[in-house]
mmCIF file of C-alpha atoms (C1' of nucleotides) in Angstrom:
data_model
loop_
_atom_site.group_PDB
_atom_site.id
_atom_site.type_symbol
_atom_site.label_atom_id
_atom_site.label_comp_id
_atom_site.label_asym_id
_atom_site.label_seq_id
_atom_site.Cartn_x
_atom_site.Cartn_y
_atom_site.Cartn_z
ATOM 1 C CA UNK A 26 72.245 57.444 -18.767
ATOM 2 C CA UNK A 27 75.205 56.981 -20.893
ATOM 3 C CA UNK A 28 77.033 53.128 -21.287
ATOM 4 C CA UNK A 29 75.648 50.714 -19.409
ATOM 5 C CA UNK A 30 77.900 49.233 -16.355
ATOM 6 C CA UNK A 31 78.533 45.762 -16.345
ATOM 7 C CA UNK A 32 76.363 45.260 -13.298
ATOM 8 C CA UNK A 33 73.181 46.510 -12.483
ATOM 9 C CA UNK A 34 71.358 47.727 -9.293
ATOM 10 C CA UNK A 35 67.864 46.447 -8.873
ATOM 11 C CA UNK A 36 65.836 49.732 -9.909
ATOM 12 C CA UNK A 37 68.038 49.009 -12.997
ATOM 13 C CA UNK A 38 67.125 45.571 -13.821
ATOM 14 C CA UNK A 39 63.321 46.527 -12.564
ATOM 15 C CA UNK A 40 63.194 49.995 -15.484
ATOM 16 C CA UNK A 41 64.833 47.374 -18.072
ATOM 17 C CA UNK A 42 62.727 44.293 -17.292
ATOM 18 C CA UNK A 43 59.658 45.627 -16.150
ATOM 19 C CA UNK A 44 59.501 43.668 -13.298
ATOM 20 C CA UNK A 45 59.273 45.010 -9.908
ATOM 21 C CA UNK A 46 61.838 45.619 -7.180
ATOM 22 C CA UNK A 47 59.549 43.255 -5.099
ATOM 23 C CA UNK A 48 58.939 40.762 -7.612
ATOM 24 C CA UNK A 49 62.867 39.920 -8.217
ATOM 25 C CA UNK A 50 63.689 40.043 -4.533
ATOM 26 C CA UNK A 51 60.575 37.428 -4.350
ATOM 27 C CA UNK A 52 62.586 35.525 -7.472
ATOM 28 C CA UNK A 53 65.622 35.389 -6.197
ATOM 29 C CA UNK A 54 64.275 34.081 -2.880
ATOM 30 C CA UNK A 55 62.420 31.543 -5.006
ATOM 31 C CA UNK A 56 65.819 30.797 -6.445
ATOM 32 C CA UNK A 57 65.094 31.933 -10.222
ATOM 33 C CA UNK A 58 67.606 34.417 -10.466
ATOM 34 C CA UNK A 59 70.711 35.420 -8.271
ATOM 35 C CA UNK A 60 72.829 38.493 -7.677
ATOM 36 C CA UNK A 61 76.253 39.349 -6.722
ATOM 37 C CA UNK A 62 76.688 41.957 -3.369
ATOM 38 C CA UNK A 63 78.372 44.863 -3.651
ATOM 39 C CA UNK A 64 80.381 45.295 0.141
ATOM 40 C CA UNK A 65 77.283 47.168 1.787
ATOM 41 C CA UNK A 66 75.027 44.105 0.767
ATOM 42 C CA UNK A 67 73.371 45.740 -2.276
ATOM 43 C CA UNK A 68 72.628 43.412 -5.215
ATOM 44 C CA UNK A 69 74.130 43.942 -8.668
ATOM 45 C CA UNK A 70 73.254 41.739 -10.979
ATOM 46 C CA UNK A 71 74.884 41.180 -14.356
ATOM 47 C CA UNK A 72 73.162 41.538 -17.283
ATOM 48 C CA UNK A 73 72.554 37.772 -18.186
ATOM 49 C CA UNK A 74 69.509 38.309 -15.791
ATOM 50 C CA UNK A 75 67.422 40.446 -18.121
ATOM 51 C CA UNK A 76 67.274 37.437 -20.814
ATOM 52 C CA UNK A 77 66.418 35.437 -17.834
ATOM 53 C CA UNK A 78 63.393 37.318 -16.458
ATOM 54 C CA UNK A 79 62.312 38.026 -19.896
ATOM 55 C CA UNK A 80 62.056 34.536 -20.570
ATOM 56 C CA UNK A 81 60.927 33.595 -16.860
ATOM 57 C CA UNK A 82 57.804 36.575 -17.843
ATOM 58 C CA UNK A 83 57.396 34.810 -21.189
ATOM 59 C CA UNK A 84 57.143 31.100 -19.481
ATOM 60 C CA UNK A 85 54.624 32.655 -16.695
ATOM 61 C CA UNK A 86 52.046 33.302 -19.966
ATOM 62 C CA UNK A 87 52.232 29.923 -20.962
ATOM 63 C CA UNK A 88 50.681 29.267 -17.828
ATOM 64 C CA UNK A 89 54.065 28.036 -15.870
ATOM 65 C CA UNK A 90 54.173 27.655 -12.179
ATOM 66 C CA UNK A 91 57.220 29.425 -11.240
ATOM 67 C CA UNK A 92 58.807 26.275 -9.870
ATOM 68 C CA UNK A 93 58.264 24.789 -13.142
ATOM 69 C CA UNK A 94 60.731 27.518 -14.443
ATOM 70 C CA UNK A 95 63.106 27.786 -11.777
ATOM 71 C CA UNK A 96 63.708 23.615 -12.966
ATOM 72 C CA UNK A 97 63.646 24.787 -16.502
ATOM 73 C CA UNK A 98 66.225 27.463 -15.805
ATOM 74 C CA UNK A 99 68.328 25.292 -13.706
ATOM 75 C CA UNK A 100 69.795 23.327 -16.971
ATOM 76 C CA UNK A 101 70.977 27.184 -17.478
ATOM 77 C CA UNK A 102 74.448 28.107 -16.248
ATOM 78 C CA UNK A 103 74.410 30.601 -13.384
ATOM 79 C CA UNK A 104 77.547 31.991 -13.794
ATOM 80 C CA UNK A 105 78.386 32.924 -17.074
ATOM 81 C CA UNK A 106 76.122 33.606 -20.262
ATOM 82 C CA UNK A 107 74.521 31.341 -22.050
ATOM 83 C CA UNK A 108 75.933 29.724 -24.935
ATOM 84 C CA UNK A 109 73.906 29.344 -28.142
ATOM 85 C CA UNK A 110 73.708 25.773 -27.233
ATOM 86 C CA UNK A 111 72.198 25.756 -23.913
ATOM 87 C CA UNK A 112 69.405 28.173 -25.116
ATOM 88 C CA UNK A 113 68.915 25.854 -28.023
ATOM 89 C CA UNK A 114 68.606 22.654 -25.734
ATOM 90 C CA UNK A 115 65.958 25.125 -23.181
ATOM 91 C CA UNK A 116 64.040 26.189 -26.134
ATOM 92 C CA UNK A 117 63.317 22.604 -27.802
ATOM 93 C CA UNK A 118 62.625 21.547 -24.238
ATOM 94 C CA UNK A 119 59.813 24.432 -24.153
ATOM 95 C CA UNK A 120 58.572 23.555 -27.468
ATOM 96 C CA UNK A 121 57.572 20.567 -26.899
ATOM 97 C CA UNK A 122 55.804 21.705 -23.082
ATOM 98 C CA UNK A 123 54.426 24.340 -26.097
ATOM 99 C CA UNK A 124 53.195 21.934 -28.098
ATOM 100 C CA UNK A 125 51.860 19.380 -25.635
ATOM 101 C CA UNK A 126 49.636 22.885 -24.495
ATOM 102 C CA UNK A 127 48.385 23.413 -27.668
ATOM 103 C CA UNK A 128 47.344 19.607 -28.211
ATOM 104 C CA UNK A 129 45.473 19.416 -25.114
ATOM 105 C CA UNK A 130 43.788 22.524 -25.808
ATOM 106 C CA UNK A 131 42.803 21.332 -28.903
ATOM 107 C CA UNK A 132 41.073 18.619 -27.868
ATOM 108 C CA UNK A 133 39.227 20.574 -25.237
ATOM 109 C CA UNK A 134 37.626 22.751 -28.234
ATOM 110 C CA UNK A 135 37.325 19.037 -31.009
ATOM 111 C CA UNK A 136 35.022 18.137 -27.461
ATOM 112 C CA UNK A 137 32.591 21.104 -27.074
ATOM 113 C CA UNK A 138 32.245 21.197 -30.655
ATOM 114 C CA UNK A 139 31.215 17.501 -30.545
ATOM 115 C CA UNK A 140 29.123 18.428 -27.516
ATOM 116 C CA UNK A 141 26.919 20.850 -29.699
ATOM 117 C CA UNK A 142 25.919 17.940 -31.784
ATOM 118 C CA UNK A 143 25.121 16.185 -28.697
ATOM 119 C CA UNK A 144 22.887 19.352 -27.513
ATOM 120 C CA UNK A 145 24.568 18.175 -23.840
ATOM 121 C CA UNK A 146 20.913 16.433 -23.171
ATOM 122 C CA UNK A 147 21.876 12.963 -24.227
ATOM 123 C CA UNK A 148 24.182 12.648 -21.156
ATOM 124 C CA UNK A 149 25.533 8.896 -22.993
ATOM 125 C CA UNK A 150 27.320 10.532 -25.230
ATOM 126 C CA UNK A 151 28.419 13.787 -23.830
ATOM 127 C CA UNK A 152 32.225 14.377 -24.247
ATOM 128 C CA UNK A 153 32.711 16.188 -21.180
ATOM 129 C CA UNK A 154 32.054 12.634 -19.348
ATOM 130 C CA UNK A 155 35.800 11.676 -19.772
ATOM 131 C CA UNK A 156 37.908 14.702 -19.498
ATOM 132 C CA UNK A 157 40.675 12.818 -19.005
ATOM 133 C CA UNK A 158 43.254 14.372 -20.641
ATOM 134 C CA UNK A 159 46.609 16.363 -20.277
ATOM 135 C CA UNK A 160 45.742 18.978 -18.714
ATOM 136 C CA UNK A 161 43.940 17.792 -15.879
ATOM 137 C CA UNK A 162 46.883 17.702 -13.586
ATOM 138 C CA UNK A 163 47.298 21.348 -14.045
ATOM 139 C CA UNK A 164 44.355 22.714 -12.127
ATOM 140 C CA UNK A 165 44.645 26.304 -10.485
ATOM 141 C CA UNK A 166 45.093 26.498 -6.157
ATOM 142 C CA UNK A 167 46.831 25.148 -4.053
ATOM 143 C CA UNK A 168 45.295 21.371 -3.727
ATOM 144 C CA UNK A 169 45.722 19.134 -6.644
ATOM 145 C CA UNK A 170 42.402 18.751 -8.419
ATOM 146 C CA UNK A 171 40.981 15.256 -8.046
ATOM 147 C CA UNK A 172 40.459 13.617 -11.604
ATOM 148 C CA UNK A 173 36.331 13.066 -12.115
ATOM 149 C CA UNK A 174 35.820 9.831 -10.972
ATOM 150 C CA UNK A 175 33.276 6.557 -11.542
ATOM 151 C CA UNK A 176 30.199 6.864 -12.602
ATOM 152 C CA UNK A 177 29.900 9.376 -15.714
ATOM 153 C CA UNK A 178 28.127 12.402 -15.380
ATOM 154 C CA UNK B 6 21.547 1.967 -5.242
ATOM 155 C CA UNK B 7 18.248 1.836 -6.883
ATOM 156 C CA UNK B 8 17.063 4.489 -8.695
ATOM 157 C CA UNK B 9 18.037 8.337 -8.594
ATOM 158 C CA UNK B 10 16.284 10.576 -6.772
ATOM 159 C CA UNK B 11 15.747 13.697 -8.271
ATOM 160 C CA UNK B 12 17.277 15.424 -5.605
ATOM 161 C CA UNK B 13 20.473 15.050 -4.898
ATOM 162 C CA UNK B 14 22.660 15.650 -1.811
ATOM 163 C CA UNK B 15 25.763 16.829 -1.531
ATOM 164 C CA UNK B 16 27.344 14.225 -1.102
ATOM 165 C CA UNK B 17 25.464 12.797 -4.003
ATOM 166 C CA UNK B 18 27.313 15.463 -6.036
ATOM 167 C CA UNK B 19 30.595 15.179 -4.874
ATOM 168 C CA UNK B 20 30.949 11.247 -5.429
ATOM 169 C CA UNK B 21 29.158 11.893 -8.856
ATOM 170 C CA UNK B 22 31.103 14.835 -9.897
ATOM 171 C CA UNK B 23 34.406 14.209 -8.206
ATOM 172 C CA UNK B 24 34.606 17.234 -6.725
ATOM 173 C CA UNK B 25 34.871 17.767 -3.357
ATOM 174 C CA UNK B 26 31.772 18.902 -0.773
ATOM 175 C CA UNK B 27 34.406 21.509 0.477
ATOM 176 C CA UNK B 28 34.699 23.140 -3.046
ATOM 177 C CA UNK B 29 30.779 22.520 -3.863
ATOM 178 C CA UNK B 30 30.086 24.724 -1.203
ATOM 179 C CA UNK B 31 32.499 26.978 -2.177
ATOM 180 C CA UNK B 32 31.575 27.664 -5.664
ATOM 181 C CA UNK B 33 27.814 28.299 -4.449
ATOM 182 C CA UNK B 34 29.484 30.998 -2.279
ATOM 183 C CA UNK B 35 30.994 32.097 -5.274
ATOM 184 C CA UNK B 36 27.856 32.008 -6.648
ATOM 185 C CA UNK B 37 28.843 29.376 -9.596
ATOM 186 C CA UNK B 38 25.782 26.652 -8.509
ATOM 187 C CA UNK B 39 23.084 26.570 -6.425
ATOM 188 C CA UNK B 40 21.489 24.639 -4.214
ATOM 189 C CA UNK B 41 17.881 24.405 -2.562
ATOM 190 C CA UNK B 42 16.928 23.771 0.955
ATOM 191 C CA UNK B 43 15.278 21.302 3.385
ATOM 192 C CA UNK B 44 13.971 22.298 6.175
ATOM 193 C CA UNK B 45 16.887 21.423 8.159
ATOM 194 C CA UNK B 46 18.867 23.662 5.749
ATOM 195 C CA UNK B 47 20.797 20.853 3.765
ATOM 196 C CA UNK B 48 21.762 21.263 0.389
ATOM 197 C CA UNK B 49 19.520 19.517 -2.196
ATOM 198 C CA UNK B 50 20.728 19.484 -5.751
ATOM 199 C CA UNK B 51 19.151 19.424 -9.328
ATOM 200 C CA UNK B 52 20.436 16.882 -11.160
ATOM 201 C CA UNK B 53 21.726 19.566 -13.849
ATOM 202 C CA UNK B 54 24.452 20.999 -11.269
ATOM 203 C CA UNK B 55 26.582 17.656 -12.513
ATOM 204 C CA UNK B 56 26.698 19.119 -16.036
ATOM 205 C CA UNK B 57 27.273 22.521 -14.317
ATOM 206 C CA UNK B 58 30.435 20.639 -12.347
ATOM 207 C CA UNK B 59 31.634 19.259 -15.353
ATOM 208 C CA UNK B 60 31.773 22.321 -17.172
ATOM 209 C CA UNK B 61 33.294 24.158 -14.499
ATOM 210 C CA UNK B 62 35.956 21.731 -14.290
ATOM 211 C CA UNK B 63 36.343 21.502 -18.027
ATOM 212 C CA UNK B 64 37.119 25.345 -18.000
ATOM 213 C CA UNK B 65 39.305 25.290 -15.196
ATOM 214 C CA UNK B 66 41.525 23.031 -16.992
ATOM 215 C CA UNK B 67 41.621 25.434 -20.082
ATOM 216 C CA UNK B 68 42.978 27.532 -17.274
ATOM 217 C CA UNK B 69 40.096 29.921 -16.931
ATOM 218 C CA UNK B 70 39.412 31.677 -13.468
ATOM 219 C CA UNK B 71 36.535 31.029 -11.942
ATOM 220 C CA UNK B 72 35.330 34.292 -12.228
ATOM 221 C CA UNK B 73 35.326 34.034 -15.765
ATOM 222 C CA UNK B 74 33.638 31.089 -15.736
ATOM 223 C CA UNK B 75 30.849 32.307 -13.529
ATOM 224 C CA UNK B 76 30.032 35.562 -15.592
ATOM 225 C CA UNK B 77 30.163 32.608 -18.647
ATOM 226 C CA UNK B 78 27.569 30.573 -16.974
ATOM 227 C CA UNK B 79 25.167 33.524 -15.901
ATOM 228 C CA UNK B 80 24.028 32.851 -19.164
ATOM 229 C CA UNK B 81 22.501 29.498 -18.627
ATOM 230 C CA UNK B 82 19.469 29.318 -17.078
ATOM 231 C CA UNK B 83 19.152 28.585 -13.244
ATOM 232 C CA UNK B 84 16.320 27.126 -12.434
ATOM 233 C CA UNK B 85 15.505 24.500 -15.598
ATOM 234 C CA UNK B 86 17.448 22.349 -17.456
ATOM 235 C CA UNK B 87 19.403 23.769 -20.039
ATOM 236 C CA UNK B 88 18.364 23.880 -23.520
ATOM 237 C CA UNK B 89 19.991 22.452 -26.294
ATOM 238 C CA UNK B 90 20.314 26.373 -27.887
ATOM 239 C CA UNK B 91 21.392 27.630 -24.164
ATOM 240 C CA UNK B 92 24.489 24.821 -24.866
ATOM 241 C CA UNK B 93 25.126 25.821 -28.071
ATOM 242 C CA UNK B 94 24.922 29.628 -27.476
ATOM 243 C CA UNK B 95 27.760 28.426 -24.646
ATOM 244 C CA UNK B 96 29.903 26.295 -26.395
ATOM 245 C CA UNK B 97 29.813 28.647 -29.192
ATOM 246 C CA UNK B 98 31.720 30.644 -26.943
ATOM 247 C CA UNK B 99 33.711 29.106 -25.484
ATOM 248 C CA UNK B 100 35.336 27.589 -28.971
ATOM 249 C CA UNK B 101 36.246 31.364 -29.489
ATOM 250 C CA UNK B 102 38.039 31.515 -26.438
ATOM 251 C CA UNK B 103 39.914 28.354 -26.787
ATOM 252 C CA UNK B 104 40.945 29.782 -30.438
ATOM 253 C CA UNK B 105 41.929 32.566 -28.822
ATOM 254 C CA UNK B 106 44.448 30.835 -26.261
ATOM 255 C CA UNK B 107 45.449 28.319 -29.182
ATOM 256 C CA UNK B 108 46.914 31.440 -31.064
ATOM 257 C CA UNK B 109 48.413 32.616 -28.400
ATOM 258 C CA UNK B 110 50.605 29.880 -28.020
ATOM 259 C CA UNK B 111 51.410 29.185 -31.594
ATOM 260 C CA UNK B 112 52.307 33.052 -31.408
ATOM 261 C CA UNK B 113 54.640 32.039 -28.462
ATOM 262 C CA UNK B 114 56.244 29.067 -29.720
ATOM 263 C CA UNK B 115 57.110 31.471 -33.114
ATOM 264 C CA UNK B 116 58.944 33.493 -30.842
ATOM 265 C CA UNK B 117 60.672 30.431 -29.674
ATOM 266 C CA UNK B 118 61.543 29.115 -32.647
ATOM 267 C CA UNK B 119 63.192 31.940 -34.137
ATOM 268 C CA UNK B 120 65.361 32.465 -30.891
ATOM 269 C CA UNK B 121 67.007 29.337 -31.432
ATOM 270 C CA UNK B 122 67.782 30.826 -34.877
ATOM 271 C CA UNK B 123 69.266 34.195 -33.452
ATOM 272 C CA UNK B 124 70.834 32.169 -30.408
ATOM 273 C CA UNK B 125 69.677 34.496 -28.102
ATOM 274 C CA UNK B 126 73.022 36.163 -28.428
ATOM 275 C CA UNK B 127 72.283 38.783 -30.609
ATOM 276 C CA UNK B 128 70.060 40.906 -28.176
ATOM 277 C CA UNK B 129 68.678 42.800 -31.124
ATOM 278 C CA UNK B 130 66.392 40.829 -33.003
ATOM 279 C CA UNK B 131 65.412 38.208 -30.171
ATOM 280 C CA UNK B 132 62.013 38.353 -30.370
ATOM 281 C CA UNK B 133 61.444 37.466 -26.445
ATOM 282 C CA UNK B 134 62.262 41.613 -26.687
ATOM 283 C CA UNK B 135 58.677 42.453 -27.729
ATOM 284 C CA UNK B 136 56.383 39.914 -26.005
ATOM 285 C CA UNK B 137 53.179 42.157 -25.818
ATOM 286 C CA UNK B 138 50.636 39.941 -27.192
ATOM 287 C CA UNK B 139 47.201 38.482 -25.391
ATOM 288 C CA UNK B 140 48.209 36.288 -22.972
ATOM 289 C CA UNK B 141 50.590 39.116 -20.800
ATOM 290 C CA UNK B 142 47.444 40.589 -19.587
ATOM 291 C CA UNK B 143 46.663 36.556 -17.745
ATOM 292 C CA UNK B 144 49.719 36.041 -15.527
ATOM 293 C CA UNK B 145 49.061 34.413 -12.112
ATOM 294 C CA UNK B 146 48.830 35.063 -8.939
ATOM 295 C CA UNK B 147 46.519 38.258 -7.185
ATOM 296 C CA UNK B 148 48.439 41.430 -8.580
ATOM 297 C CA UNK B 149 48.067 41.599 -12.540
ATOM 298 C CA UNK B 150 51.147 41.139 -14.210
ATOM 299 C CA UNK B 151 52.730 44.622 -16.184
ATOM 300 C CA UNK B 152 53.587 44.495 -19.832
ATOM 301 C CA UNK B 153 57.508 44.716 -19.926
ATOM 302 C CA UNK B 154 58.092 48.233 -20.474
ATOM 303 C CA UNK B 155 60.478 50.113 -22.992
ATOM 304 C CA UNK B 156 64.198 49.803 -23.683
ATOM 305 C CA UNK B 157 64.005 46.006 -24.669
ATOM 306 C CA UNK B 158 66.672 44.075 -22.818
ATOM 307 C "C1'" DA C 30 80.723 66.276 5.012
ATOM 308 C "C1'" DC C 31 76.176 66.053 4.051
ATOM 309 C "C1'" DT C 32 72.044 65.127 1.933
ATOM 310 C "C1'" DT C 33 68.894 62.295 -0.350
ATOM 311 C "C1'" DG C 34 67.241 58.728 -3.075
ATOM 312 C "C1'" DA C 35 67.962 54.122 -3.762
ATOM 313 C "C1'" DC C 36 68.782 50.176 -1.298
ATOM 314 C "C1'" DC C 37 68.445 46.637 2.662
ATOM 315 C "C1'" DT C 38 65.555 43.183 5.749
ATOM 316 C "C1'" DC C 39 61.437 41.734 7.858
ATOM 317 C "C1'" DT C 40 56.694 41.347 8.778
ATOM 318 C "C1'" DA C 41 52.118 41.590 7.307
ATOM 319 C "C1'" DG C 42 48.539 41.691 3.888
ATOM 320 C "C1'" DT C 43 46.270 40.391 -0.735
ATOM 321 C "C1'" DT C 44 43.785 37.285 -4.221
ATOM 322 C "C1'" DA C 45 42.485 32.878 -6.034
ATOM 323 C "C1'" DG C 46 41.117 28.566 -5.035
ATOM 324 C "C1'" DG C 47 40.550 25.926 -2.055
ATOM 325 C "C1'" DT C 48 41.067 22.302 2.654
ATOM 326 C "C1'" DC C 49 40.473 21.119 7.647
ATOM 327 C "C1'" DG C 50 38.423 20.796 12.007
ATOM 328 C "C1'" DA C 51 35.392 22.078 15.878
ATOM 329 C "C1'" DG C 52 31.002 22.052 17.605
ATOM 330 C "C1'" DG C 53 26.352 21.493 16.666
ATOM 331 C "C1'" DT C 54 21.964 19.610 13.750
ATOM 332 C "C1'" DT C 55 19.307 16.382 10.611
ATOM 333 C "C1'" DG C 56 17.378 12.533 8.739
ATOM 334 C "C1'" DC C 57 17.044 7.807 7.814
ATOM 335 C "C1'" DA C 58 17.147 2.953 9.412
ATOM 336 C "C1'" DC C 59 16.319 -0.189 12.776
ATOM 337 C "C1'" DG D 9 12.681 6.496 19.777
ATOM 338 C "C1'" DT D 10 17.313 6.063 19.313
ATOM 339 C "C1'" DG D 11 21.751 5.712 17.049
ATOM 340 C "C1'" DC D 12 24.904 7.526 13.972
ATOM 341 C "C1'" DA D 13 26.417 9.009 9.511
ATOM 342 C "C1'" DA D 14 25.860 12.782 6.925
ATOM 343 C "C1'" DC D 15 24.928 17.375 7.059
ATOM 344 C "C1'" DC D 16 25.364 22.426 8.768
ATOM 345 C "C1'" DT D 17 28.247 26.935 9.820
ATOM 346 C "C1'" DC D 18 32.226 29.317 10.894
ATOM 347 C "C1'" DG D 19 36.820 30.357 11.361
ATOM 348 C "C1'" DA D 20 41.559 29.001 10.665
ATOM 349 C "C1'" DC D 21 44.851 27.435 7.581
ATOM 350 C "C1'" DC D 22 47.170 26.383 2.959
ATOM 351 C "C1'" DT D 23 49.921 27.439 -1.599
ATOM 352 C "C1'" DA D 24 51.284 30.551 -5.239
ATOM 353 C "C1'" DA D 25 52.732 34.839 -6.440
ATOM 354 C "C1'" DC D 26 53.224 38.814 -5.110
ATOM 355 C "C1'" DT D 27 52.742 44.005 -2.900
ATOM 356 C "C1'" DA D 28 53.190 47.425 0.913
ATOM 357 C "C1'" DG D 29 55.220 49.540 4.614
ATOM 358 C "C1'" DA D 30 58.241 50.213 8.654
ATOM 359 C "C1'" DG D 31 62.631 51.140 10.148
ATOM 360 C "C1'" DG D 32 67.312 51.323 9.040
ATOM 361 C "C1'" DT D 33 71.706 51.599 5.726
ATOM 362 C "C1'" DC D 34 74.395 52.755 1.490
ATOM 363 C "C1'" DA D 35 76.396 55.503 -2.187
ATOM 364 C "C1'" DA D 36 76.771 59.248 -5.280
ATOM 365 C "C1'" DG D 37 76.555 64.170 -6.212
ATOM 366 C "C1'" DT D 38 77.617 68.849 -4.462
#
DNA sequence: ACTTGACCTCTAGTTAGGTCGAGGTTGCAC
DNA sequence: GTGCAACCTCGACCTAACTAGAGGTCAAGT
């Protein structure tokens, strides 16, 4: 365990990231992260890819589809390291997706809180009626969750 | 369209609600609402299930599993009409929760920010190294995501 | 040179949150 | 009393994000 090469296998980059073998053969198939071949087709990747996971890992508890990363990451250079600029321009871009999270979420809670006051019996006024906000394209599965419709509750 | 019948169908529910009959039946297999029986064995709902839908839904888009949201709404009463305390109890709740995940990201867009500051090229004080905080234990998918492990990257 | 652990590909299986369709009943309106 | 839309169950399929294992190859130490 003494320097560190400049590329690393893939039980390498899976001790130092803590993400599984699996999981970055999955990636890379996914096209979130690449890797060179050494002549007998083993991967080595360089060591760019650890800030990538790291931040692919930190995007995933946001709540980010990885698809929504792999476009995030694709404003990233492949090749060579990142400059100071291009994380700079990635990490207003999340920011902002950061933001918009915490906004949406905040309204959520401003409408159960006004939902104590209206005890959720006096179905007129009931906040939940119109959730539609931000967030509702971003429903879990598969299918794309259909937006409450006419009517009211 | 005259008046409502207190007993709703499911197809009632899903043109009220917006949700799908696929998914209503669903969630009763999941044990999330209920339904009664005629004799022919169709579905007849209470009228409360719509506040039940909308409150799944609403929790979904917080990005709560519906796991969660079941053990959440054990607590409400089955059979009758929710009181105004059973509500509150709930929302109570549920406010802590959504503090919870609001923190979480504020936490997360910190980390952000001060990348930008150290560029992300000085790999010792990027904070993206230590990123054990609530949210790593909710990444997606089946297989629980591990905390990124020691060494930093 | 040989051994052995780390690596390769490929297929299949898992969980969550559903949808779709076949094949058969029910229930309401005329 | 008949027509037909709406309902029923059941099993197959879907996407996302992975994991597990079989069967075979590579590379590094002795």
């Amino acid at each position: 365990m003494g320097k560190l090469p400049d590329l690393l296998t893939i039980g390498d980059v899976a001790a130092r990231s803590g993400v599984p073998h699996t999981a970055l053969r999955f990636y890379e198939e996914k096209g979130l992260i690449r890797a060179e071949r050494t002549g007998g087709n083993q991967r080595r990747y360089p060591r760019a890819v650890l800030r990538r996971l790291a931040f692919i890992r930190a995007a995933q508890r946001v709540g980010l589809s990885l698809e929504d990363i792999r476009a995030a990451l694709s404003a990233l250079p492949d090749g060579r390291t990142p400059t100071k600029a291009d994380w700079a321009r990635l990490s207003r871009q999340w920011q902002e997706e950061l933001d918009a999270r915490i906004d949406a979420l905040h309204r959520l809670r401003g409408r159960l809180t006004s939902c104590i006051g209206c005890g959720c019996l006096s179905l007129k006024s009931c906040a939940l009626q119109n959730p539609d906000d931000e967030l509702s394209e971003y429903g879990p599965g598969a299918p794309k969750l259909k937006p409450a419709v006419e009517g009211g509750i």
